[in-house]
Amino acid sequence: MSFINYLSREINCKIVYYGPGLCGKTTNLQYIYNKTNPEAKGKMISLATETERTLFFDFLPLALGEIRGFKTRFHLYTVPGQVFYDASRKLILKGVDGVVFVADSQIARMEANLESMENLRTNLAEQGYSLDKLPYVVQYNKRDMPSVAPVEELRALLNPTSVPDYEAIATSGEGVFETLKAIAKLVLTELKRGGAGAGPGPGGR
Amino acid sequence: MSNPQMVMYEEEFNQIQVIVDRLVREANAQVVFIIDKNGQLIAAAGDTEQIDTTSLASLTAGNIAATGGIAKLLRENEFSTQFHEGERANIHIQLVGNRVILVVIFDNKTSLGLVRLRVKKASEELNHIFEALLRKVSDPNREAPFAEITDDDIDNLFND
């Protein structure tokens, strides 16, 4: 649920990076953080375990510029990808304005991708959202790994509704900003239409 | 399933600001914040200079969400109050109307009892304001706030 402040003339939106464990969600945020001007970003917060696995979420506030005098601010969140952190994932999805699904292109991770996508749908539905109505893009990450599935195959499996999708190598930054721009644009377009996906009102759960 | 956005107008913001300014004084607190449950900072008062307010807002919302999750597991509706005691700073977190979060940071110049007392009064007042704000935002006759934005405006944002 976006937050529009007429007084400070700001639009604030929440984007969540979702996907299976070790698919590169945190790496996406780290790359964005490293490549953004200091004045356009806030501190990146990572609530992670000692082995640098996301425990609760990563958070990165980002300013993308002005539209008609309104500053656009995006709050980027990642969810913990590991299967057993499902309760935490549900919490992060509350009030989401747009979702990036980061898929791991490696053939061995195909089942994990499908499981995570199913989990995304289920968790969104629990909050009263439908993935088909939310601003949503897919990223096929790790294109540099040795045994990756062809994009056509990934697309057929993970993007049946043909939302915008991007190939990426998050460690080197390839495709990272393309993905971010695409989701930010979809979120703003949705805001312009006057909706913010479907979901419970403020105070709803 | 329409989803009313959180929108803040000048009128309501000023009413909220009066309450948080007063709460800082009356509770003898260092800082007071109002945060929405999604982690957006709505208002702040007191000595905010030393604090990364954006991070604090996001982490507090995460904290409230996690506590809410625990409440659900225990079949509680919500744990509406939290208190964290540190060596120098203490933090009192109060859920207001299950909608926004009132955060008070204070040191040993005041007491938890006083903070709780003042928070209780402020919460009631804030709840009324947010209820009125919600009614305003949910008004079906209200124009979509950004209907005048064009696709070109959005494109221009990314042409750099």
Short mmCIF file of C-alpha atoms in Angstrom, two decimals, chain B residues 32-145:
data_model
loop_
_atom_site.label_atom_id
_atom_site.label_comp_id
_atom_site.label_asym_id
_atom_site.label_seq_id
_atom_site.Cartn_x
_atom_site.Cartn_y
_atom_site.Cartn_z
CA VAL B 32 8.43 10.50 19.32
CA PHE B 33 7.58 8.87 15.99
CA ILE B 34 4.40 7.88 14.21
CA ILE B 35 4.94 5.08 11.71
CA ASP B 36 2.44 3.22 9.58
CA LYS B 37 2.35 -0.57 9.80
CA ASN B 38 4.11 -0.86 6.46
CA GLY B 39 7.13 1.00 7.76
CA GLN B 40 6.53 4.50 6.39
CA LEU B 41 7.39 7.37 8.70
CA ILE B 42 4.37 9.65 9.16
CA ALA B 43 5.48 12.18 11.76
CA ALA B 44 8.32 12.80 14.18
CA ALA B 45 9.09 15.18 17.03
CA GLY B 46 11.95 15.82 19.42
CA ASP B 47 15.63 15.27 18.88
CA THR B 48 15.42 13.38 15.58
CA GLU B 49 18.78 14.61 14.25
CA GLN B 50 20.81 11.77 15.71
CA ILE B 51 18.54 9.00 14.42
CA ASP B 52 18.23 7.32 11.03
CA THR B 53 14.45 7.73 10.96
CA THR B 54 13.85 5.72 7.77
CA SER B 55 15.66 2.67 9.14
CA LEU B 56 13.97 3.04 12.50
CA ALA B 57 10.54 3.16 10.84
CA SER B 58 11.17 0.05 8.77
CA LEU B 59 12.62 -1.96 11.66
CA THR B 60 9.83 -0.94 14.04
CA ALA B 61 7.20 -2.00 11.51
CA GLY B 62 9.06 -5.31 11.09
CA ASN B 63 9.12 -5.72 14.85
CA ILE B 64 5.38 -5.03 15.14
CA ALA B 65 4.68 -7.41 12.27
CA ALA B 66 6.72 -10.17 13.91
CA THR B 67 5.04 -9.60 17.27
CA GLY B 68 1.66 -9.63 15.53
CA GLY B 69 2.63 -12.96 13.98
CA ILE B 70 3.44 -14.37 17.41
CA ALA B 71 0.12 -13.03 18.74
CA LYS B 72 -1.71 -14.85 15.99
CA LEU B 73 0.02 -18.11 16.87
CA LEU B 74 -1.15 -17.67 20.47
CA ARG B 75 -4.63 -16.74 19.27
CA GLU B 76 -4.21 -13.27 20.67
CA ASN B 77 -5.53 -10.40 18.63
CA GLU B 78 -2.43 -8.26 18.98
CA PHE B 79 0.20 -7.33 21.54
CA SER B 80 -0.48 -3.65 21.45
CA THR B 81 2.35 -2.48 23.69
CA GLN B 82 6.07 -3.25 23.70
CA PHE B 83 8.80 -1.88 25.89
CA HIS B 84 12.55 -2.33 25.40
CA GLU B 85 14.89 -1.25 28.17
CA GLY B 86 18.47 -0.35 27.38
CA GLU B 87 21.35 1.07 29.41
CA ARG B 88 20.82 4.63 28.25
CA ALA B 89 17.82 4.58 25.94
CA ASN B 90 14.44 2.95 26.34
CA ILE B 91 11.80 2.52 23.71
CA HIS B 92 8.05 2.27 24.16
CA ILE B 93 6.06 1.05 21.16
CA GLN B 94 2.28 1.34 21.06
CA LEU B 95 -0.04 0.14 18.33
CA VAL B 96 -2.74 2.75 17.72
CA GLY B 97 -6.05 1.52 16.35
CA ASN B 98 -4.23 -1.45 14.77
CA ARG B 99 -3.24 1.00 12.07
CA VAL B 100 -0.25 3.10 13.06
CA ILE B 101 2.59 2.72 15.53
CA LEU B 102 3.47 5.30 18.17
CA VAL B 103 7.12 5.09 19.21
CA VAL B 104 8.56 6.95 22.20
CA ILE B 105 12.29 6.95 22.88
CA PHE B 106 13.30 8.16 26.31
CA ASP B 107 16.14 8.12 28.84
CA ASN B 108 16.33 8.19 32.64
CA LYS B 109 15.10 11.80 32.80
CA THR B 110 11.59 10.39 32.80
CA SER B 111 9.87 7.18 33.89
CA LEU B 112 8.08 4.36 32.13
CA GLY B 113 4.96 5.14 34.16
CA LEU B 114 4.79 8.71 32.92
CA VAL B 115 5.47 7.64 29.34
CA ARG B 116 2.70 5.04 29.46
CA LEU B 117 0.26 7.52 30.91
CA ARG B 118 0.94 10.16 28.25
CA VAL B 119 1.01 7.58 25.45
CA LYS B 120 -2.43 6.36 26.46
CA LYS B 121 -3.95 9.81 26.11
CA ALA B 122 -2.11 10.56 22.85
CA SER B 123 -3.15 7.19 21.38
CA GLU B 124 -6.83 7.95 21.85
CA GLU B 125 -6.49 11.31 20.16
CA LEU B 126 -4.43 9.89 17.31
CA ASN B 127 -6.92 7.11 16.77
CA HIS B 128 -9.69 9.65 16.14
CA ILE B 129 -7.57 11.53 13.62
CA PHE B 130 -6.60 8.40 11.70
CA GLU B 131 -10.18 7.18 11.64
CA ALA B 132 -11.29 10.47 10.13
CA LEU B 133 -8.40 10.37 7.67
CA LEU B 134 -9.35 6.87 6.60
CA ARG B 135 -12.94 7.92 5.96
CA LYS B 136 -11.67 10.78 3.82
CA VAL B 137 -9.37 8.51 1.82
CA SER B 138 -12.05 5.84 1.33
CA ASP B 139 -14.55 8.37 -0.03
CA PRO B 140 -15.54 6.94 -3.43
CA ASN B 141 -15.93 10.46 -4.82
CA ARG B 142 -12.33 11.27 -4.07
CA GLU B 143 -10.27 11.60 -7.21
CA ALA B 144 -7.39 9.21 -7.74
CA PRO B 145 -4.51 11.31 -6.42
#
